[in-house]
GROMACS .gro file of C-alpha atoms in nm:
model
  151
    1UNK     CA    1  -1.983  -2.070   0.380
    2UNK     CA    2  -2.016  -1.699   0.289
    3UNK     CA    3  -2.030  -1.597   0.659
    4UNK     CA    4  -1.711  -1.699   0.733
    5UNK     CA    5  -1.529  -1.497   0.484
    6UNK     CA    6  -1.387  -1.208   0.612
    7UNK     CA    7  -1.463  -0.816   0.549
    8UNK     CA    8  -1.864  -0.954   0.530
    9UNK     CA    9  -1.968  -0.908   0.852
   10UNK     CA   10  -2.142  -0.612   0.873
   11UNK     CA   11  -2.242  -0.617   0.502
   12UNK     CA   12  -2.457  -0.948   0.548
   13UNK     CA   13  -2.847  -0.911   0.651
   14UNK     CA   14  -2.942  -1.176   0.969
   15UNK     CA   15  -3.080  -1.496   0.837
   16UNK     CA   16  -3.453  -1.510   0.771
   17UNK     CA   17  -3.596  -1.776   0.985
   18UNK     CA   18  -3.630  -2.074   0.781
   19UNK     CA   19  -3.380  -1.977   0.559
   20UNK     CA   20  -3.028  -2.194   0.472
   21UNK     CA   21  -2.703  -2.039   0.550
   22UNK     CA   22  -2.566  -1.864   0.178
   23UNK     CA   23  -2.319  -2.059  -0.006
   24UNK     CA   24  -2.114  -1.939  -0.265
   25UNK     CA   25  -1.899  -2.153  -0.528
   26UNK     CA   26  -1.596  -2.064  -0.617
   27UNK     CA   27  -1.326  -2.099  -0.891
   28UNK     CA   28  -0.958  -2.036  -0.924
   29UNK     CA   29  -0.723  -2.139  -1.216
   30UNK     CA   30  -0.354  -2.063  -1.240
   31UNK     CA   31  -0.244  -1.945  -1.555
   32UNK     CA   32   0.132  -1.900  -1.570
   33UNK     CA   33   0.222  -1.584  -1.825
   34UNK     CA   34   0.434  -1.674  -2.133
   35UNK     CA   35   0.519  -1.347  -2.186
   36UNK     CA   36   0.677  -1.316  -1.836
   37UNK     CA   37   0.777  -1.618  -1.672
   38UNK     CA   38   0.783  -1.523  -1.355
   39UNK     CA   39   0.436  -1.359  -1.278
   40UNK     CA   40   0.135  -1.577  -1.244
   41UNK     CA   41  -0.228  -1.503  -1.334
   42UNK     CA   42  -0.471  -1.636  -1.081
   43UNK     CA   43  -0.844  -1.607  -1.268
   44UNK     CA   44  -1.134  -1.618  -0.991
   45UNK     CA   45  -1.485  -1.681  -1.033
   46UNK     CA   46  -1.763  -1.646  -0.789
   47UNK     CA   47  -2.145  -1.745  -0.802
   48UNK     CA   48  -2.391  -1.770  -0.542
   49UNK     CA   49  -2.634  -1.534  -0.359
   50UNK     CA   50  -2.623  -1.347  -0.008
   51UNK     CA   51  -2.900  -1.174   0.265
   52UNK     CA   52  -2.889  -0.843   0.236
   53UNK     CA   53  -3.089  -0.565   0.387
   54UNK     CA   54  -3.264  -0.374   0.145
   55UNK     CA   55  -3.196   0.043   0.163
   56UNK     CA   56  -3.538   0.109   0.049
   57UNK     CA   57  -3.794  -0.104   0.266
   58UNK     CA   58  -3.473  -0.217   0.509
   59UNK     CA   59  -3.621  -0.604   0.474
   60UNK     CA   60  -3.404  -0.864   0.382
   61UNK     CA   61  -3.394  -0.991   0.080
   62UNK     CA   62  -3.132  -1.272  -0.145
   63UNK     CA   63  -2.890  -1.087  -0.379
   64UNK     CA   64  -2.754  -1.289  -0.670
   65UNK     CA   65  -2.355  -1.276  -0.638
   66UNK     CA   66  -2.202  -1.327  -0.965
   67UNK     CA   67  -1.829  -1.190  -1.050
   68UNK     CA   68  -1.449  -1.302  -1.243
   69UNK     CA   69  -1.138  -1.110  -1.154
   70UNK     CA   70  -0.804  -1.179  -1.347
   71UNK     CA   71  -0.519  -1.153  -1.046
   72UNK     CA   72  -0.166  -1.116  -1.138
   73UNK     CA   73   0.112  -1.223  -0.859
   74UNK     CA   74   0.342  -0.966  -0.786
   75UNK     CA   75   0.633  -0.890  -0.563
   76UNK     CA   76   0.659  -0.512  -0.628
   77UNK     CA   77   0.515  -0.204  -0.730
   78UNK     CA   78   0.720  -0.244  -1.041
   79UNK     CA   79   0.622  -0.584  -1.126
   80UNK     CA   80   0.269  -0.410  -1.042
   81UNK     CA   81   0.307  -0.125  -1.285
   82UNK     CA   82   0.406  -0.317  -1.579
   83UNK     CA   83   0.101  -0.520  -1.557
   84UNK     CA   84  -0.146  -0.532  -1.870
   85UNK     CA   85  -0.483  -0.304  -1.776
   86UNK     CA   86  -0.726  -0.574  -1.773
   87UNK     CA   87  -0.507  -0.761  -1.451
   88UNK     CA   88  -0.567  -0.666  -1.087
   89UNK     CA   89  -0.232  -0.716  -0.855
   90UNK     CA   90  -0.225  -0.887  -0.572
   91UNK     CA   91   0.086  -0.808  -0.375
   92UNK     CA   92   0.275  -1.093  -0.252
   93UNK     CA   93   0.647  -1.102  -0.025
   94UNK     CA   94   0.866  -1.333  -0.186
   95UNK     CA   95   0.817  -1.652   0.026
   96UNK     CA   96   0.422  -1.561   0.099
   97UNK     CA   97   0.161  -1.810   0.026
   98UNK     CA   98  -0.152  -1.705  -0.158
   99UNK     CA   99  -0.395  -1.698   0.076
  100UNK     CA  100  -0.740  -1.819  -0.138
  101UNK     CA  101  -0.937  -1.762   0.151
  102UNK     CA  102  -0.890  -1.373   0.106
  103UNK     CA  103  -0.866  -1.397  -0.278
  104UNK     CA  104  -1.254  -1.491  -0.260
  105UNK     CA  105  -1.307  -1.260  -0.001
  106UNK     CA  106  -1.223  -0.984  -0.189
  107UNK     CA  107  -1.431  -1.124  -0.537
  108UNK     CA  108  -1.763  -1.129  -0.273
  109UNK     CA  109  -1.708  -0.789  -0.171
  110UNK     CA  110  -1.646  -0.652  -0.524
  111UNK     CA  111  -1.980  -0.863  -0.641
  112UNK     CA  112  -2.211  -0.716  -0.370
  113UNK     CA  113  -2.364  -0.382  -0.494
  114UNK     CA  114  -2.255  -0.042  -0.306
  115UNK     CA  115  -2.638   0.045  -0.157
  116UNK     CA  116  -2.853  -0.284  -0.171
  117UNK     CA  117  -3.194  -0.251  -0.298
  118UNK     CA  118  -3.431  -0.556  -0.361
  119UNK     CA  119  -3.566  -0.578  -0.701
  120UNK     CA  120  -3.247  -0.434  -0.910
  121UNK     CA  121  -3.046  -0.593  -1.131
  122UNK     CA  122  -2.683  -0.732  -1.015
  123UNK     CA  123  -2.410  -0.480  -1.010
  124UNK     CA  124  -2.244  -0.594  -1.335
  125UNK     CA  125  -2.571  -0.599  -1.540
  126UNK     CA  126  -2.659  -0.215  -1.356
  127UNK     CA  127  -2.451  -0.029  -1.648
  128UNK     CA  128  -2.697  -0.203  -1.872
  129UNK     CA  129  -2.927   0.101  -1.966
  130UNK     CA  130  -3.289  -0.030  -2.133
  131UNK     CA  131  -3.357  -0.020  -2.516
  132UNK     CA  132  -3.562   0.264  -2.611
  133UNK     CA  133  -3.931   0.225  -2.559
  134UNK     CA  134  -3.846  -0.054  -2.294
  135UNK     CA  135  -3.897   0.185  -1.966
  136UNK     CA  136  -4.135   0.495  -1.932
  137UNK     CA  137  -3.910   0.831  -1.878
  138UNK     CA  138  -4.015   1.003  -1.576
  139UNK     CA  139  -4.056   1.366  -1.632
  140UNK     CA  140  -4.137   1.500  -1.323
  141UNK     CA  141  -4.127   1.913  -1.484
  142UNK     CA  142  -4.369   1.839  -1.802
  143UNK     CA  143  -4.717   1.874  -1.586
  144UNK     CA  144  -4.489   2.239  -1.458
  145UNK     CA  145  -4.497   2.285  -1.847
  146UNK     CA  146  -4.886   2.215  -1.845
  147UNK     CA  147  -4.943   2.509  -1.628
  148UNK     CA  148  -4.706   2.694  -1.813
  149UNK     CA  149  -4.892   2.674  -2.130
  150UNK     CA  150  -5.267   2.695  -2.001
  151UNK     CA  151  -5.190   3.036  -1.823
   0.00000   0.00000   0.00000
């Protein structure tokens, strides 16, 4: 249950009465690296959707959670610096066991957006910009310019 996952706490709107406690599915595959036999890529996966207060009319409202990490295993800030650019590290002491728990966690808080607002698209579709002639430009100077030209 999403509410059990720590670092959500304060992030997560009360429950609307009525409403079913959020769930959120989750995948994780170990892929072991050819290239370097002793690092291993963990690839995470999250869908579901959350209560979140809304910024603008400070309601609740659901948020769509969607998000896919690729998590390299490391030991060391070496290991960690020789890592390919698309691969996050997750530091690990030799003997430590992956905690999955966290590794979710941390793929909910990355999938929630920074300032919740009801009615936007999810944050990985928000660097999406429209096509032109899809959305109206706001030009909040051109009746300024109006005046401008009538006097």
């Amino acid at each position: 249950m999403l509410r059990e996952l720590s670092g959500l706490a304060g992030r997560l709107a009360a429950l609307p009465a009525g409403e079913r406690p959020e769930e959120v599915r989750w995948w994780v595959r170990f892929v072991p690296m050819p290239e370097a036999a002793s690092t291993v890529v963990v690839e995470v996966a999250i869908e579901g959707a959350a209560w979140l207060i809304c910024q603008r009319s400070l309601k609740p409202y659901s948020q769509v959670l969607a998000g896919r990490s690729r998590v390299a295993l490391v030991a060391s800030d070496a290991a960690a610096a020789a890592l390919a650019p698309d691969l996050e590290p997750w530091h690990l002491a030799p003997g430590e066991m992956l905690d999955l728990r966290s590794l979710v966690s941390e793929e909910v808080l990355l999938a929630l957006p920074l300032v919740p607002r009801a009615g936007e698209p999810p944050p990985a579709a928000a660097g999406c910009r429209p096509a032109a002639g899809d959305a109206l430009t706001h030009r909040p100077f051109a009746v300024l310019a109006d005046i401008r030209h009538k006097v």
